[in-house]
Amino acid sequence: MILDDFLVRAVFAGIGVSFASAPLGCFVVWHRMVYFGDATAHAAILGVVLSLALSVSIFAGTLVTALLMALSISIMRQKTFALDTILGVIAHSSLAVGLVAASFVGGIRVDLRGFLFGDILAVSKSDLTIIWIGALCVIALILWRWSPLLISTVSSDLAHTSGVSERREKLILTLALAVTVAVGIKVVGVLMIGALLVIPAASARCFARTPEFMAILAVIIGTIGTLGGIRFSFDFDTPTGPTIVCALAVIFVVSNFVRVISKTA
């Protein structure tokens, strides 16, 4: 069977995560939620440790932890705390707590590197199933709420007059972000899932004239960068997760260079 090849499973896993993270990344960029995504991702390592300690599904543990952290940030930002302060405290402390907690749980030290930086070449058939189910859920959620999400992004006043609840749409983005973090851990790890969210969207922004085109172009860029990173990693024996991010970074630099050249021409 074709899925018996580990490299084929890695390719399908990378495509699945790209399909989910790229369009969601557009909203992350538009809402300036870059550090919000990083904080949610860093918190997921605590979910990994708790999942291993309690012998439950890692996907379920990271999803619940990421969602709880994201909701906590959303609630706290409505109080008197500055957003950058909240994100800094939660991102670093949750990652540190997760790493410290890992030292008290036997048998997971060897695997922790894979959760931090990703281990896409070790994706199993069951992992692939979870990744694609999660990715399809995120895609369906974004397609279902596309117009309200856009309206709430453009203007608070426009959202209010259109009967769109900003709070509800932000909760939907939070849920989609938590799912994406949970499925993306196996591919690039908790330390780099933020790059998979932001870089394709930021690269697509150089050429997009409409939100829809930006989302589609971000998916294409994310997929190309992921597949290119996997190929380079396989050929040169480099860490796959960081190599994927490097490939996306190259695309971002080239995209901006092309934009600058086109403007000056």
mmCIF file with all atom_site columns, C-alpha atoms in Angstrom, residues 81-169:
data_model
loop_
_atom_site.group_PDB
_atom_site.id
_atom_site.type_symbol
_atom_site.label_atom_id
_atom_site.label_alt_id
_atom_site.label_comp_id
_atom_site.label_asym_id
_atom_site.label_entity_id
_atom_site.label_seq_id
_atom_site.pdbx_PDB_ins_code
_atom_site.Cartn_x
_atom_site.Cartn_y
_atom_site.Cartn_z
_atom_site.occupancy
_atom_site.B_iso_or_equiv
_atom_site.pdbx_formal_charge
_atom_site.auth_seq_id
_atom_site.auth_comp_id
_atom_site.auth_asym_id
_atom_site.auth_atom_id
_atom_site.pdbx_PDB_model_num
ATOM 1  C CA . PHE A 1 81  ? -3.284  43.339 31.546 1.00 0.00 ? 81  PHE A CA 1
ATOM 2  C CA . ALA A 1 82  ? -1.306  44.444 28.500 1.00 0.00 ? 82  ALA A CA 1
ATOM 3  C CA . LEU A 1 83  ? -1.560  41.830 25.741 1.00 0.00 ? 83  LEU A CA 1
ATOM 4  C CA . ASP A 1 84  ? 2.185   41.525 25.120 1.00 0.00 ? 84  ASP A CA 1
ATOM 5  C CA . THR A 1 85  ? 2.730   40.993 28.864 1.00 0.00 ? 85  THR A CA 1
ATOM 6  C CA . ILE A 1 86  ? 0.109   38.238 28.989 1.00 0.00 ? 86  ILE A CA 1
ATOM 7  C CA . LEU A 1 87  ? 1.542   36.496 25.937 1.00 0.00 ? 87  LEU A CA 1
ATOM 8  C CA . GLY A 1 88  ? 5.094   36.706 27.253 1.00 0.00 ? 88  GLY A CA 1
ATOM 9  C CA . VAL A 1 89  ? 4.194   35.282 30.652 1.00 0.00 ? 89  VAL A CA 1
ATOM 10 C CA . ILE A 1 90  ? 1.991   32.469 29.343 1.00 0.00 ? 90  ILE A CA 1
ATOM 11 C CA . ALA A 1 91  ? 4.206   31.460 26.425 1.00 0.00 ? 91  ALA A CA 1
ATOM 12 C CA . HIS A 1 92  ? 7.435   31.138 28.389 1.00 0.00 ? 92  HIS A CA 1
ATOM 13 C CA . SER A 1 93  ? 6.004   29.877 31.662 1.00 0.00 ? 93  SER A CA 1
ATOM 14 C CA . SER A 1 94  ? 3.805   27.189 30.073 1.00 0.00 ? 94  SER A CA 1
ATOM 15 C CA . LEU A 1 95  ? 6.714   25.932 27.973 1.00 0.00 ? 95  LEU A CA 1
ATOM 16 C CA . ALA A 1 96  ? 8.984   25.899 31.024 1.00 0.00 ? 96  ALA A CA 1
ATOM 17 C CA . VAL A 1 97  ? 6.376   24.128 33.170 1.00 0.00 ? 97  VAL A CA 1
ATOM 18 C CA . GLY A 1 98  ? 5.911   21.513 30.458 1.00 0.00 ? 98  GLY A CA 1
ATOM 19 C CA . LEU A 1 99  ? 9.642   20.860 30.165 1.00 0.00 ? 99  LEU A CA 1
ATOM 20 C CA . VAL A 1 100 ? 10.069  20.647 33.943 1.00 0.00 ? 100 VAL A CA 1
ATOM 21 C CA . ALA A 1 101 ? 7.050   18.356 34.263 1.00 0.00 ? 101 ALA A CA 1
ATOM 22 C CA . ALA A 1 102 ? 8.565   16.085 31.623 1.00 0.00 ? 102 ALA A CA 1
ATOM 23 C CA . SER A 1 103 ? 11.497  15.371 33.918 1.00 0.00 ? 103 SER A CA 1
ATOM 24 C CA . PHE A 1 104 ? 9.101   13.851 36.464 1.00 0.00 ? 104 PHE A CA 1
ATOM 25 C CA . VAL A 1 105 ? 7.474   11.501 33.966 1.00 0.00 ? 105 VAL A CA 1
ATOM 26 C CA . GLY A 1 106 ? 9.548   8.513  33.026 1.00 0.00 ? 106 GLY A CA 1
ATOM 27 C CA . GLY A 1 107 ? 10.173  7.387  29.480 1.00 0.00 ? 107 GLY A CA 1
ATOM 28 C CA . ILE A 1 108 ? 9.487   10.561 27.521 1.00 0.00 ? 108 ILE A CA 1
ATOM 29 C CA . ARG A 1 109 ? 12.793  12.427 27.483 1.00 0.00 ? 109 ARG A CA 1
ATOM 30 C CA . VAL A 1 110 ? 13.872  10.844 24.222 1.00 0.00 ? 110 VAL A CA 1
ATOM 31 C CA . ASP A 1 111 ? 10.618  11.771 22.507 1.00 0.00 ? 111 ASP A CA 1
ATOM 32 C CA . LEU A 1 112 ? 10.462  15.345 23.742 1.00 0.00 ? 112 LEU A CA 1
ATOM 33 C CA . ARG A 1 113 ? 12.732  16.660 20.982 1.00 0.00 ? 113 ARG A CA 1
ATOM 34 C CA . GLY A 1 114 ? 10.257  15.384 18.394 1.00 0.00 ? 114 GLY A CA 1
ATOM 35 C CA . PHE A 1 115 ? 7.400   17.282 20.021 1.00 0.00 ? 115 PHE A CA 1
ATOM 36 C CA . LEU A 1 116 ? 9.454   20.471 20.215 1.00 0.00 ? 116 LEU A CA 1
ATOM 37 C CA . PHE A 1 117 ? 10.834  20.437 16.660 1.00 0.00 ? 117 PHE A CA 1
ATOM 38 C CA . GLY A 1 118 ? 8.550   17.979 14.899 1.00 0.00 ? 118 GLY A CA 1
ATOM 39 C CA . ASP A 1 119 ? 9.158   14.489 13.559 1.00 0.00 ? 119 ASP A CA 1
ATOM 40 C CA . ILE A 1 120 ? 7.195   14.330 10.335 1.00 0.00 ? 120 ILE A CA 1
ATOM 41 C CA . LEU A 1 121 ? 9.157   11.345 8.993  1.00 0.00 ? 121 LEU A CA 1
ATOM 42 C CA . ALA A 1 122 ? 7.827   9.290  11.921 1.00 0.00 ? 122 ALA A CA 1
ATOM 43 C CA . VAL A 1 123 ? 4.152   10.003 11.149 1.00 0.00 ? 123 VAL A CA 1
ATOM 44 C CA . SER A 1 124 ? 2.079   6.819  11.367 1.00 0.00 ? 124 SER A CA 1
ATOM 45 C CA . LYS A 1 125 ? -1.146  5.964  9.548  1.00 0.00 ? 125 LYS A CA 1
ATOM 46 C CA . SER A 1 126 ? -3.151  6.818  12.668 1.00 0.00 ? 126 SER A CA 1
ATOM 47 C CA . ASP A 1 127 ? -1.281  10.143 12.985 1.00 0.00 ? 127 ASP A CA 1
ATOM 48 C CA . LEU A 1 128 ? -2.074  10.861 9.350  1.00 0.00 ? 128 LEU A CA 1
ATOM 49 C CA . THR A 1 129 ? -5.759  10.163 9.934  1.00 0.00 ? 129 THR A CA 1
ATOM 50 C CA . ILE A 1 130 ? -5.853  12.538 12.908 1.00 0.00 ? 130 ILE A CA 1
ATOM 51 C CA . ILE A 1 131 ? -3.982  15.247 10.981 1.00 0.00 ? 131 ILE A CA 1
ATOM 52 C CA . TRP A 1 132 ? -6.401  15.138 8.053  1.00 0.00 ? 132 TRP A CA 1
ATOM 53 C CA . ILE A 1 133 ? -9.526  14.967 10.215 1.00 0.00 ? 133 ILE A CA 1
ATOM 54 C CA . GLY A 1 134 ? -8.293  17.998 12.149 1.00 0.00 ? 134 GLY A CA 1
ATOM 55 C CA . ALA A 1 135 ? -7.289  19.830 8.964  1.00 0.00 ? 135 ALA A CA 1
ATOM 56 C CA . LEU A 1 136 ? -10.658 19.194 7.317  1.00 0.00 ? 136 LEU A CA 1
ATOM 57 C CA . CYS A 1 137 ? -12.449 20.425 10.443 1.00 0.00 ? 137 CYS A CA 1
ATOM 58 C CA . VAL A 1 138 ? -10.425 23.660 10.393 1.00 0.00 ? 138 VAL A CA 1
ATOM 59 C CA . ILE A 1 139 ? -11.030 24.161 6.660  1.00 0.00 ? 139 ILE A CA 1
ATOM 60 C CA . ALA A 1 140 ? -14.761 23.510 7.058  1.00 0.00 ? 140 ALA A CA 1
ATOM 61 C CA . LEU A 1 141 ? -14.947 25.921 10.009 1.00 0.00 ? 141 LEU A CA 1
ATOM 62 C CA . ILE A 1 142 ? -13.178 28.692 8.079  1.00 0.00 ? 142 ILE A CA 1
ATOM 63 C CA . LEU A 1 143 ? -15.333 28.183 4.964  1.00 0.00 ? 143 LEU A CA 1
ATOM 64 C CA . TRP A 1 144 ? -18.500 28.182 7.073  1.00 0.00 ? 144 TRP A CA 1
ATOM 65 C CA . ARG A 1 145 ? -17.596 31.397 8.902  1.00 0.00 ? 145 ARG A CA 1
ATOM 66 C CA . TRP A 1 146 ? -15.611 33.097 6.115  1.00 0.00 ? 146 TRP A CA 1
ATOM 67 C CA . SER A 1 147 ? -17.841 36.153 5.645  1.00 0.00 ? 147 SER A CA 1
ATOM 68 C CA . PRO A 1 148 ? -18.436 36.862 9.382  1.00 0.00 ? 148 PRO A CA 1
ATOM 69 C CA . LEU A 1 149 ? -14.742 36.359 10.082 1.00 0.00 ? 149 LEU A CA 1
ATOM 70 C CA . LEU A 1 150 ? -13.828 38.823 7.339  1.00 0.00 ? 150 LEU A CA 1
ATOM 71 C CA . ILE A 1 151 ? -16.383 41.378 8.508  1.00 0.00 ? 151 ILE A CA 1
ATOM 72 C CA . SER A 1 152 ? -15.126 41.238 12.093 1.00 0.00 ? 152 SER A CA 1
ATOM 73 C CA . THR A 1 153 ? -11.574 41.578 10.759 1.00 0.00 ? 153 THR A CA 1
ATOM 74 C CA . VAL A 1 154 ? -12.297 44.648 8.647  1.00 0.00 ? 154 VAL A CA 1
ATOM 75 C CA . SER A 1 155 ? -14.113 46.768 11.222 1.00 0.00 ? 155 SER A CA 1
ATOM 76 C CA . SER A 1 156 ? -15.705 46.474 14.635 1.00 0.00 ? 156 SER A CA 1
ATOM 77 C CA . ASP A 1 157 ? -18.375 48.984 13.635 1.00 0.00 ? 157 ASP A CA 1
ATOM 78 C CA . LEU A 1 158 ? -19.158 47.086 10.442 1.00 0.00 ? 158 LEU A CA 1
ATOM 79 C CA . ALA A 1 159 ? -19.435 43.859 12.417 1.00 0.00 ? 159 ALA A CA 1
ATOM 80 C CA . HIS A 1 160 ? -21.823 45.489 14.882 1.00 0.00 ? 160 HIS A CA 1
ATOM 81 C CA . THR A 1 161 ? -24.080 46.935 12.188 1.00 0.00 ? 161 THR A CA 1
ATOM 82 C CA . SER A 1 162 ? -24.044 43.611 10.310 1.00 0.00 ? 162 SER A CA 1
ATOM 83 C CA . GLY A 1 163 ? -25.093 41.671 13.387 1.00 0.00 ? 163 GLY A CA 1
ATOM 84 C CA . VAL A 1 164 ? -21.786 39.822 13.607 1.00 0.00 ? 164 VAL A CA 1
ATOM 85 C CA . SER A 1 165 ? -20.481 39.049 17.079 1.00 0.00 ? 165 SER A CA 1
ATOM 86 C CA . GLU A 1 166 ? -16.763 39.797 17.258 1.00 0.00 ? 166 GLU A CA 1
ATOM 87 C CA . ARG A 1 167 ? -16.460 37.752 20.405 1.00 0.00 ? 167 ARG A CA 1
ATOM 88 C CA . ARG A 1 168 ? -17.981 34.689 18.752 1.00 0.00 ? 168 ARG A CA 1
ATOM 89 C CA . GLU A 1 169 ? -15.745 34.985 15.699 1.00 0.00 ? 169 GLU A CA 1
#
